[in-house]
Amino acid sequence: TNTIVYPQGWYTSDLFVLDELGMPSESQAVSSSTESHYGKSMLLQNTTINGGILVGLAITGQSFSTDFPPAFELTSKPSYLQGYYKFQPDNNDTGQIGVFLYKNGSLVGMGQLGFVSKVDEIRYFTVPINYFGLTPDSASIVVSCANFERPRGSQTKLWIDKLSFTNSIASKPKWQQDTRLY
């Protein structure tokens, strides 16, 4: 019997399989890793289950939902979500991170960043947050190492570390040709 440690405060694809099948998947899609900028990171990786691909997916909160409902309290109006990442796509998979901000349960802001090119070292990233409403009172974050509706490769991996909200960029990012924002 193996002990599986699930990331605290996150609902993952592994917990979804456990809830739906009543037993843990054979290999973990979301786990802790020492490949990080600050001690430990969250590793999201595609795994094979019942002949299909289980995407490494983590959402703040207690369950999966297509609208990513509010999951934690937020008492400010941050300009960015920032953190560190490393990405190893398989078969042209694309990873993503999204942040959704709410006021009384209604969406008032959001930001998304796609990971498309291989990055072999831990790098800093920022997700600009666009607002179309009031100052938020809650938020939700979703991270995926591949398109969860159509994953392409069974070996895709994404490391995410040290997520935080900020109103300024820690350092000026060096925009490269392999960076795509959408």
PDB file of C-alpha atoms in Angstrom:
ATOM      1  CA  THR A   1       0.000   0.000   0.000  1.00  0.00           C
ATOM      2  CA  ASN A   2       1.355   3.398  -0.979  1.00  0.00           C
ATOM      3  CA  THR A   3       0.546   6.574   0.897  1.00  0.00           C
ATOM      4  CA  ILE A   4      -0.528   9.368  -1.424  1.00  0.00           C
ATOM      5  CA  VAL A   5      -0.148  12.936  -0.182  1.00  0.00           C
ATOM      6  CA  TYR A   6      -2.579  15.351  -1.817  1.00  0.00           C
ATOM      7  CA  PRO A   7      -1.734  19.088  -1.998  1.00  0.00           C
ATOM      8  CA  GLN A   8      -3.509  20.932   0.807  1.00  0.00           C
ATOM      9  CA  GLY A   9      -6.164  23.410  -0.371  1.00  0.00           C
ATOM     10  CA  TRP A  10      -6.246  22.009  -3.923  1.00  0.00           C
ATOM     11  CA  TYR A  11      -8.668  19.622  -5.587  1.00  0.00           C
ATOM     12  CA  THR A  12      -6.666  17.553  -8.080  1.00  0.00           C
ATOM     13  CA  SER A  13      -7.322  15.105 -10.882  1.00  0.00           C
ATOM     14  CA  ASP A  14      -6.136  12.384  -8.467  1.00  0.00           C
ATOM     15  CA  LEU A  15      -8.829  13.301  -5.940  1.00  0.00           C
ATOM     16  CA  PHE A  16     -11.379  13.303  -8.758  1.00  0.00           C
ATOM     17  CA  VAL A  17     -10.404   9.721  -9.678  1.00  0.00           C
ATOM     18  CA  LEU A  18     -10.540   8.733  -6.001  1.00  0.00           C
ATOM     19  CA  ASP A  19     -14.019  10.281  -5.638  1.00  0.00           C
ATOM     20  CA  GLU A  20     -15.350   8.752  -8.884  1.00  0.00           C
ATOM     21  CA  LEU A  21     -13.752   5.282  -8.689  1.00  0.00           C
ATOM     22  CA  GLY A  22     -13.387   4.926  -4.928  1.00  0.00           C
ATOM     23  CA  MET A  23      -9.710   4.069  -5.236  1.00  0.00           C
ATOM     24  CA  PRO A  24      -6.514   5.997  -5.988  1.00  0.00           C
ATOM     25  CA  SER A  25      -5.078   6.048  -9.516  1.00  0.00           C
ATOM     26  CA  GLU A  26      -2.017   3.886 -10.197  1.00  0.00           C
ATOM     27  CA  SER A  27       0.315   6.867 -10.641  1.00  0.00           C
ATOM     28  CA  GLN A  28      -0.096  10.322  -9.192  1.00  0.00           C
ATOM     29  CA  ALA A  29      -0.964  13.188 -11.582  1.00  0.00           C
ATOM     30  CA  VAL A  30      -0.294  15.922  -8.970  1.00  0.00           C
ATOM     31  CA  SER A  31       2.425  15.604  -6.352  1.00  0.00           C
ATOM     32  CA  SER A  32       5.146  17.430  -4.465  1.00  0.00           C
ATOM     33  CA  SER A  33       8.574  17.873  -6.054  1.00  0.00           C
ATOM     34  CA  THR A  34      11.965  19.146  -4.926  1.00  0.00           C
ATOM     35  CA  GLU A  35      12.471  20.610  -8.429  1.00  0.00           C
ATOM     36  CA  SER A  36      11.651  24.145  -7.345  1.00  0.00           C
ATOM     37  CA  HIS A  37      12.695  27.716  -6.741  1.00  0.00           C
ATOM     38  CA  TYR A  38      11.730  27.642  -3.020  1.00  0.00           C
ATOM     39  CA  GLY A  39      12.169  24.186  -1.483  1.00  0.00           C
ATOM     40  CA  LYS A  40       9.195  22.309  -2.938  1.00  0.00           C
ATOM     41  CA  SER A  41       6.890  22.749  -5.893  1.00  0.00           C
ATOM     42  CA  MET A  42       3.668  21.218  -7.151  1.00  0.00           C
ATOM     43  CA  LEU A  43       4.326  18.791 -10.023  1.00  0.00           C
ATOM     44  CA  LEU A  44       1.448  18.281 -12.435  1.00  0.00           C
ATOM     45  CA  GLN A  45       1.967  15.462 -14.916  1.00  0.00           C
ATOM     46  CA  ASN A  46      -0.106  13.519 -17.387  1.00  0.00           C
ATOM     47  CA  THR A  47      -0.450   9.866 -16.488  1.00  0.00           C
ATOM     48  CA  THR A  48      -2.095   6.883 -18.157  1.00  0.00           C
ATOM     49  CA  ILE A  49      -5.242   5.431 -16.613  1.00  0.00           C
ATOM     50  CA  ASN A  50      -7.476   2.768 -18.175  1.00  0.00           C
ATOM     51  CA  GLY A  51      -5.830   3.314 -21.577  1.00  0.00           C
ATOM     52  CA  GLY A  52      -6.462   7.069 -21.544  1.00  0.00           C
ATOM     53  CA  ILE A  53      -4.557  10.120 -20.374  1.00  0.00           C
ATOM     54  CA  LEU A  54      -5.294  11.609 -16.961  1.00  0.00           C
ATOM     55  CA  VAL A  55      -4.246  15.276 -17.032  1.00  0.00           C
ATOM     56  CA  GLY A  56      -2.349  16.783 -14.117  1.00  0.00           C
ATOM     57  CA  LEU A  57      -4.904  19.357 -12.962  1.00  0.00           C
ATOM     58  CA  ALA A  58      -5.224  21.303  -9.693  1.00  0.00           C
ATOM     59  CA  ILE A  59      -7.984  23.721  -8.706  1.00  0.00           C
ATOM     60  CA  THR A  60      -8.204  25.622  -5.438  1.00  0.00           C
ATOM     61  CA  GLY A  61     -11.218  24.431  -3.492  1.00  0.00           C
ATOM     62  CA  GLN A  62     -13.030  21.181  -2.819  1.00  0.00           C
ATOM     63  CA  SER A  63     -14.244  19.921  -6.220  1.00  0.00           C
ATOM     64  CA  PHE A  64     -14.105  20.306  -9.993  1.00  0.00           C
ATOM     65  CA  SER A  65     -16.485  22.708 -11.654  1.00  0.00           C
ATOM     66  CA  THR A  66     -16.441  24.226 -15.129  1.00  0.00           C
ATOM     67  CA  ASP A  67     -16.905  27.758 -13.763  1.00  0.00           C
ATOM     68  CA  PHE A  68     -14.120  27.600 -11.113  1.00  0.00           C
ATOM     69  CA  PRO A  69     -16.186  29.031  -8.203  1.00  0.00           C
ATOM     70  CA  PRO A  70     -14.662  31.169  -5.422  1.00  0.00           C
ATOM     71  CA  ALA A  71     -12.356  29.066  -3.257  1.00  0.00           C
ATOM     72  CA  PHE A  72     -10.547  31.431  -0.903  1.00  0.00           C
ATOM     73  CA  GLU A  73     -10.912  34.906   0.577  1.00  0.00           C
ATOM     74  CA  LEU A  74      -9.111  37.856  -1.012  1.00  0.00           C
ATOM     75  CA  THR A  75      -9.041  41.308   0.588  1.00  0.00           C
ATOM     76  CA  SER A  76      -7.191  43.317  -2.059  1.00  0.00           C
ATOM     77  CA  LYS A  77      -7.240  44.059  -5.792  1.00  0.00           C
ATOM     78  CA  PRO A  78      -3.935  42.602  -7.018  1.00  0.00           C
ATOM     79  CA  SER A  79      -2.538  43.400 -10.456  1.00  0.00           C
ATOM     80  CA  TYR A  80      -0.720  40.102 -10.969  1.00  0.00           C
ATOM     81  CA  LEU A  81      -0.518  36.471  -9.961  1.00  0.00           C
ATOM     82  CA  GLN A  82       3.160  35.531  -9.902  1.00  0.00           C
ATOM     83  CA  GLY A  83       5.215  32.421  -9.353  1.00  0.00           C
ATOM     84  CA  TYR A  84       7.820  30.105 -10.812  1.00  0.00           C
ATOM     85  CA  TYR A  85       7.465  27.286 -13.326  1.00  0.00           C
ATOM     86  CA  LYS A  86       9.210  24.640 -15.396  1.00  0.00           C
ATOM     87  CA  PHE A  87       7.470  22.966 -18.344  1.00  0.00           C
ATOM     88  CA  GLN A  88       8.217  19.793 -20.299  1.00  0.00           C
ATOM     89  CA  PRO A  89       5.481  19.244 -22.905  1.00  0.00           C
ATOM     90  CA  ASP A  90       4.972  15.927 -24.667  1.00  0.00           C
ATOM     91  CA  ASN A  91       3.468  15.840 -28.172  1.00  0.00           C
ATOM     92  CA  ASN A  92       2.832  19.639 -28.235  1.00  0.00           C
ATOM     93  CA  ASP A  93       0.703  19.749 -25.080  1.00  0.00           C
ATOM     94  CA  THR A  94       0.031  23.224 -23.687  1.00  0.00           C
ATOM     95  CA  GLY A  95      -0.204  23.963 -19.987  1.00  0.00           C
ATOM     96  CA  GLN A  96      -2.065  26.838 -18.428  1.00  0.00           C
ATOM     97  CA  ILE A  97      -2.710  28.769 -15.253  1.00  0.00           C
ATOM     98  CA  GLY A  98      -5.773  30.889 -14.660  1.00  0.00           C
ATOM     99  CA  VAL A  99      -6.939  33.119 -11.839  1.00  0.00           C
ATOM    100  CA  PHE A 100     -10.575  34.105 -11.348  1.00  0.00           C
ATOM    101  CA  LEU A 101     -11.663  36.884  -8.965  1.00  0.00           C
ATOM    102  CA  TYR A 102     -15.159  37.322  -7.532  1.00  0.00           C
ATOM    103  CA  LYS A 103     -17.290  39.805  -5.617  1.00  0.00           C
ATOM    104  CA  ASN A 104     -20.286  38.225  -3.856  1.00  0.00           C
ATOM    105  CA  GLY A 105     -19.972  35.205  -6.177  1.00  0.00           C
ATOM    106  CA  SER A 106     -19.929  37.236  -9.430  1.00  0.00           C
ATOM    107  CA  LEU A 107     -16.825  37.273 -11.639  1.00  0.00           C
ATOM    108  CA  VAL A 108     -15.084  40.690 -11.478  1.00  0.00           C
ATOM    109  CA  GLY A 109     -11.630  39.878 -12.864  1.00  0.00           C
ATOM    110  CA  MET A 110      -9.440  37.210 -14.377  1.00  0.00           C
ATOM    111  CA  GLY A 111      -6.083  36.408 -15.909  1.00  0.00           C
ATOM    112  CA  GLN A 112      -4.641  33.474 -17.837  1.00  0.00           C
ATOM    113  CA  LEU A 113      -1.219  32.392 -19.032  1.00  0.00           C
ATOM    114  CA  GLY A 114      -0.383  29.531 -21.377  1.00  0.00           C
ATOM    115  CA  PHE A 115       2.777  27.431 -21.251  1.00  0.00           C
ATOM    116  CA  VAL A 116       3.656  26.242 -24.761  1.00  0.00           C
ATOM    117  CA  SER A 117       7.422  25.823 -25.072  1.00  0.00           C
ATOM    118  CA  LYS A 118       9.787  23.557 -23.193  1.00  0.00           C
ATOM    119  CA  VAL A 119      11.534  25.260 -20.254  1.00  0.00           C
ATOM    120  CA  ASP A 120      14.293  23.183 -18.646  1.00  0.00           C
ATOM    121  CA  GLU A 121      14.969  25.469 -15.674  1.00  0.00           C
ATOM    122  CA  ILE A 122      12.744  27.094 -13.084  1.00  0.00           C
ATOM    123  CA  ARG A 123      11.586  30.518 -14.391  1.00  0.00           C
ATOM    124  CA  TYR A 124       9.613  33.420 -13.005  1.00  0.00           C
ATOM    125  CA  PHE A 125       6.198  34.197 -14.514  1.00  0.00           C
ATOM    126  CA  THR A 126       3.444  36.763 -14.026  1.00  0.00           C
ATOM    127  CA  VAL A 127      -0.204  36.606 -14.992  1.00  0.00           C
ATOM    128  CA  PRO A 128      -1.700  40.092 -15.514  1.00  0.00           C
ATOM    129  CA  ILE A 129      -5.175  40.350 -13.991  1.00  0.00           C
ATOM    130  CA  ASN A 130      -7.842  42.244 -15.908  1.00  0.00           C
ATOM    131  CA  TYR A 131     -10.761  43.690 -13.971  1.00  0.00           C
ATOM    132  CA  PHE A 132     -14.258  44.445 -15.185  1.00  0.00           C
ATOM    133  CA  GLY A 133     -15.883  45.095 -11.876  1.00  0.00           C
ATOM    134  CA  LEU A 134     -15.470  45.861  -8.214  1.00  0.00           C
ATOM    135  CA  THR A 135     -12.706  44.950  -5.796  1.00  0.00           C
ATOM    136  CA  PRO A 136     -12.867  41.163  -5.312  1.00  0.00           C
ATOM    137  CA  ASP A 137     -13.662  39.397  -2.054  1.00  0.00           C
ATOM    138  CA  SER A 138     -12.609  35.906  -3.187  1.00  0.00           C
ATOM    139  CA  ALA A 139     -10.667  34.047  -5.860  1.00  0.00           C
ATOM    140  CA  SER A 140      -9.922  30.707  -7.459  1.00  0.00           C
ATOM    141  CA  ILE A 141      -6.814  29.402  -9.255  1.00  0.00           C
ATOM    142  CA  VAL A 142      -6.644  26.568 -11.780  1.00  0.00           C
ATOM    143  CA  VAL A 143      -3.421  24.968 -13.058  1.00  0.00           C
ATOM    144  CA  SER A 144      -3.191  22.322 -15.763  1.00  0.00           C
ATOM    145  CA  CYS A 145      -0.217  20.720 -17.502  1.00  0.00           C
ATOM    146  CA  ALA A 146      -2.306  20.065 -20.639  1.00  0.00           C
ATOM    147  CA  ASN A 147      -5.666  20.784 -22.217  1.00  0.00           C
ATOM    148  CA  PHE A 148      -7.868  18.698 -19.925  1.00  0.00           C
ATOM    149  CA  GLU A 149     -10.394  18.014 -22.687  1.00  0.00           C
ATOM    150  CA  ARG A 150      -7.809  16.937 -25.285  1.00  0.00           C
ATOM    151  CA  PRO A 151      -4.426  16.005 -23.796  1.00  0.00           C
ATOM    152  CA  ARG A 152      -1.853  15.062 -26.432  1.00  0.00           C
ATOM    153  CA  GLY A 153       1.042  13.438 -24.611  1.00  0.00           C
ATOM    154  CA  SER A 154       1.259  11.044 -21.700  1.00  0.00           C
ATOM    155  CA  GLN A 155       4.593  12.435 -20.444  1.00  0.00           C
ATOM    156  CA  THR A 156       3.812  16.180 -20.110  1.00  0.00           C
ATOM    157  CA  LYS A 157       5.035  17.766 -16.855  1.00  0.00           C
ATOM    158  CA  LEU A 158       4.550  21.216 -15.289  1.00  0.00           C
ATOM    159  CA  TRP A 159       6.143  22.393 -12.056  1.00  0.00           C
ATOM    160  CA  ILE A 160       4.504  25.356 -10.244  1.00  0.00           C
ATOM    161  CA  ASP A 161       6.107  27.058  -7.263  1.00  0.00           C
ATOM    162  CA  LYS A 162       5.614  30.046  -4.932  1.00  0.00           C
ATOM    163  CA  LEU A 163       2.313  31.444  -6.206  1.00  0.00           C
ATOM    164  CA  SER A 164       1.390  34.856  -4.807  1.00  0.00           C
ATOM    165  CA  PHE A 165      -0.581  37.975  -5.647  1.00  0.00           C
ATOM    166  CA  THR A 166       1.240  41.270  -6.150  1.00  0.00           C
ATOM    167  CA  ASN A 167       0.796  44.775  -7.503  1.00  0.00           C
ATOM    168  CA  SER A 168       4.257  44.968  -9.054  1.00  0.00           C
ATOM    169  CA  ILE A 169       6.409  42.632 -11.095  1.00  0.00           C
ATOM    170  CA  ALA A 170       9.361  41.269  -9.096  1.00  0.00           C
ATOM    171  CA  SER A 171      11.743  41.713 -12.003  1.00  0.00           C
ATOM    172  CA  LYS A 172      11.310  42.827 -15.557  1.00  0.00           C
ATOM    173  CA  PRO A 173      10.557  39.676 -17.525  1.00  0.00           C
ATOM    174  CA  LYS A 174      12.734  39.031 -20.520  1.00  0.00           C
ATOM    175  CA  TRP A 175      10.169  38.413 -23.243  1.00  0.00           C
ATOM    176  CA  GLN A 176      11.310  35.723 -25.601  1.00  0.00           C
ATOM    177  CA  GLN A 177      10.023  34.433 -28.909  1.00  0.00           C
ATOM    178  CA  ASP A 178       8.745  31.257 -27.229  1.00  0.00           C
ATOM    179  CA  THR A 179       6.469  33.188 -24.832  1.00  0.00           C
ATOM    180  CA  ARG A 180       2.796  33.432 -25.759  1.00  0.00           C
ATOM    181  CA  LEU A 181       0.180  35.266 -23.729  1.00  0.00           C
ATOM    182  CA  TYR A 182      -3.532  34.805 -24.218  1.00  0.00           C
TER     183      TYR A 182
END
